[in-house]
Structures are given as structure tokens and as C-alpha cells.
Amino acid sequence: MKAAITATGRYFPDREVSNAYFYEDLGLDTSEDWIVSRTGIQTRRLADVSKGETCSFMATRAAEACLRDAGLEAGDLDAIVVATVTPDQPLPSVACFTQAALGAQGFAFDLVAACSGFVYGLDVCAAMVESGRAKRVMFIGADHMSSILDFNDRNTCILFGDAAGAVLIEQVPDDHPGTIHPSILRADGKGAKHLQIPAGGGRLPIDAGVLAERMNKVKQEGRVVFRHAVSSIVKVVQQYFAEQELTVDDIDLFIPHQANRRIIEAAADKLRVPREKTVITIDRFANTTAASIPTALDLAREEGRVMKGDRLLFATFGAGFTWGAQTVTWGL
Ligand code: ACO
């Protein structure tokens, strides 16, 4: 029994926030030139919670688009899995809220692997489908990053956007053209201190001191994360190629996590992936964490860049540290 991606969908909030918002409206000591030259980001979409735009709202809209693409109803799903680090509330899961909003049944749970959430979750969902535990899984990468950003911290707040991307993972016959191939997943928990939200869990519950120090918001040592991201992505993809007996010429499209344009280009150059085969969306949407790869995939499909039989390479690096690589053969 094998698993394949059989439909995609995405949701971006309408509210577009340019770089000028940070230096003109918020008065941060940053500039258009710094943000564009150091990150490649020109604009991003941020959710409006006053209009109900939470993580599960975005996940639900992306899943609805994916169901429309598949020609299926919510009742056809066996499971809903959401990769996220920004739930609507600590309990219950975004997946449960999404299930209710869709009017679906079946089991539902969230998976936490930060920016690696899509690659980790794709592997988990594919394994459930291959084993026969579920026939049809709606897998969504969704993050409401603006809910965990400190908008006084120029080191982090300019980097992220909000979005959700969904893929339908289905059991398909062996002669189906699409396949989710094995992945390589990696983690190194010693990297936790370099990219984290220190408070809000059992170790440091929220109190007035935490709020004053904004310890319930993302803290990142950007330079350390940058260095690890490039070397880890390159190493894991090289190992993936060796294990799967692939070369870069076998890859039709490289869809990396969108953390920083310089990370993407440095990794692509080291792996010798040409620019025209590399999908970049960070300029328009910034880093949307678990949503970055599935939204980039959906946009690439819409732009006619994904063809039946193509081998797509996903690679990622994020908080944890977590990282990994995976390929799929496109069957649509
Ligand atoms: N505007 C102006 N100056 C800034 C800004 C800003 N928005 N942000 C930082 N700076 C300053 C720094 O304070 C520093 O000043 P200093 O030299 O006086 O200390 C200077 O710019 C240079 O800082 P660097 O850290 O060297 O800049 P770098 O070129 O590394 O770019 C960045 C910073 C964009 C954060 C980069 O390091 C990066 O992208 N890191 C990786 C992010 C990432 O991949 N995250 C993982 C995924 S996130 C997740 O998993 C949830």
C-alpha cells in the first residue's frame, strides 16, 4: 500500500503588511534595505484576530480549498493532522477546532516540530496511510506567527508571516503515478536555547514578570540559527540523495522551508540546484513556519511549475533544532 499527495490548498490572510510598517508605524530601528538585503522579505500577510483569524480559522480555510481541489467532502476524511506551534489556545488542539469547523469526523491531533512541521508531519501521515490506519488524511501546516512575536524586537518580528497550507494524503494503488517517498528526519535538542519561547509552559508559567520581559514571545539567536540551517539542510539532502540513489538532476523542483532568502540560495548553490528549479515565496509571504512548504507547493502548482511525474524535494530546518528532507513524486 502506498501514499500520495492527491490535492492541495492554502490560505493567506488578506491583511498585507509591508516592511515600512516596522520602521514607519512601529518606529523600529530597521529599514527597507536591511530587511530586503538580509532576508529577501518584501511583504507578508498577518492575521486579524479581531475578525476571528486564528490558526484553526486559517487551517480550516486551507483544508476547504484542498477538499475543493480533491472534489471531496469533509465527511470523507479519516483524520486531520495539523503541524503548528501557534495553537488558538493551549488546549485543545488546532486539529480538533478544525475538525469541528469543517464538519468532519475521524481522529485529530497537532504535531509540534516548528519550521520542520510539514516535513515531519508528511512522514507521519504517509506512514499512517501506508500502514492502513487511515485511508485519507487532511494534513495542514498552519501558523499564526504574529501571535507569538514581540513587535518591539526587530531581530524577530520582521521575519514572519501567517498562513496555512493543506495537502490531502491518500492511499493509492501501486501503479498510481504519485508517491510519498521515505524521509530523513533529524533533531538536536541541544539547539533549543537558540530559538525558543522561554515562558508559557510548566517551567515558567505566565506572570507579570514574564509579560514585562516578553518571555512568552519568540527569542532567536539569528546568526547561530542561520549557520546551522544552511549546513544542516545541505548535509541532510546530500545524505538523502545517497540513501535514495538520486542526484540533483533527478529533482524537478526544490521547495525548501522559507526562513531567509540567503539560507535558501546558499543551500541551493551548495547542492547545485539551479535557481529556476527553486521555489521562493519568502519575498511575498515571509517565514510562515509549518505553512511555508505546503503554501509554496500550492502556489507552484497554480503557477504551472509542478507536472505529473515530477520529483519534488522538500528540505527544512527549524526550532528544536529539527530538520529533514523528503521527496514526493507528483501524481496529478
Ligand atoms: N533591522 C536592522 N538591523 C537588525 C535587524 C533589523 N530588523 N535585526 C537585527 N539587526 C542587527 C543586529 O542587531 C546586528 O547588529 P549588531 O551587529 O550591532 O549586533 C546586525 O543587524 C547583524 O545581525 P546578524 O545577526 O549578523 O544578521 P544576519 O545577517 O545573520 O541576519 C537574520 C539576521 C535575518 C535573523 C538571520 O540570521 C536569519 O535569517 N537567521 C535564521 C532564521 C531562521 O532560519 N529561523 C529558523 C526558522 S524559525 C522557526 O523554526 C520558528
Short mmCIF file of N, CA, C and O in Angstrom, two decimals, residues 82 119 124 181 187 197 211 235 241 256 264 272 288 310:
data_model
loop_
_atom_site.label_atom_id
_atom_site.label_comp_id
_atom_site.label_asym_id
_atom_site.label_seq_id
_atom_site.Cartn_x
_atom_site.Cartn_y
_atom_site.Cartn_z
N VAL A 82 -2.60 18.62 12.17
CA VAL A 82 -2.13 19.99 11.96
C VAL A 82 -0.73 20.13 12.56
O VAL A 82 -0.54 19.87 13.76
N VAL A 119 7.52 18.73 6.97
CA VAL A 119 8.27 17.54 6.56
C VAL A 119 8.07 16.42 7.58
O VAL A 119 7.85 15.25 7.21
N VAL A 124 4.80 11.32 9.02
CA VAL A 124 3.90 10.67 9.97
C VAL A 124 2.58 10.29 9.28
O VAL A 124 2.09 9.16 9.42
N HIS A 181 7.78 9.44 -0.86
CA HIS A 181 8.95 8.58 -0.63
C HIS A 181 9.40 8.70 0.83
O HIS A 181 8.96 9.59 1.55
N ALA A 187 16.82 15.66 14.64
CA ALA A 187 16.60 16.64 15.72
C ALA A 187 17.84 16.70 16.59
O ALA A 187 18.56 15.71 16.73
N ILE A 197 10.49 29.92 22.79
CA ILE A 197 9.63 30.80 23.59
C ILE A 197 9.86 30.33 25.02
O ILE A 197 9.42 29.24 25.40
N LEU A 211 5.49 38.67 31.35
CA LEU A 211 4.89 39.58 30.37
C LEU A 211 5.76 40.83 30.19
O LEU A 211 5.97 41.29 29.07
N LYS A 235 23.64 19.05 4.37
CA LYS A 235 24.09 17.71 4.77
C LYS A 235 22.95 16.69 4.66
O LYS A 235 23.13 15.59 4.16
N PHE A 241 20.11 12.04 -0.90
CA PHE A 241 20.46 11.64 -2.28
C PHE A 241 21.23 10.31 -2.25
O PHE A 241 20.96 9.42 -3.06
N PRO A 256 12.08 24.44 -0.58
CA PRO A 256 12.62 24.48 0.78
C PRO A 256 11.74 25.29 1.72
O PRO A 256 10.93 26.11 1.26
N ILE A 264 18.14 29.91 1.66
CA ILE A 264 17.67 29.11 0.53
C ILE A 264 18.72 29.12 -0.58
O ILE A 264 19.09 28.07 -1.13
N ARG A 272 23.88 22.55 -5.78
CA ARG A 272 23.87 22.73 -7.24
C ARG A 272 22.46 22.62 -7.83
O ARG A 272 22.27 22.09 -8.93
N THR A 288 6.46 31.52 7.20
CA THR A 288 5.18 31.14 7.80
C THR A 288 5.29 29.78 8.52
O THR A 288 4.30 29.07 8.70
N ASP A 310 6.79 14.63 -11.83
CA ASP A 310 7.92 15.40 -11.28
C ASP A 310 8.34 14.86 -9.92
O ASP A 310 7.49 14.45 -9.11
#
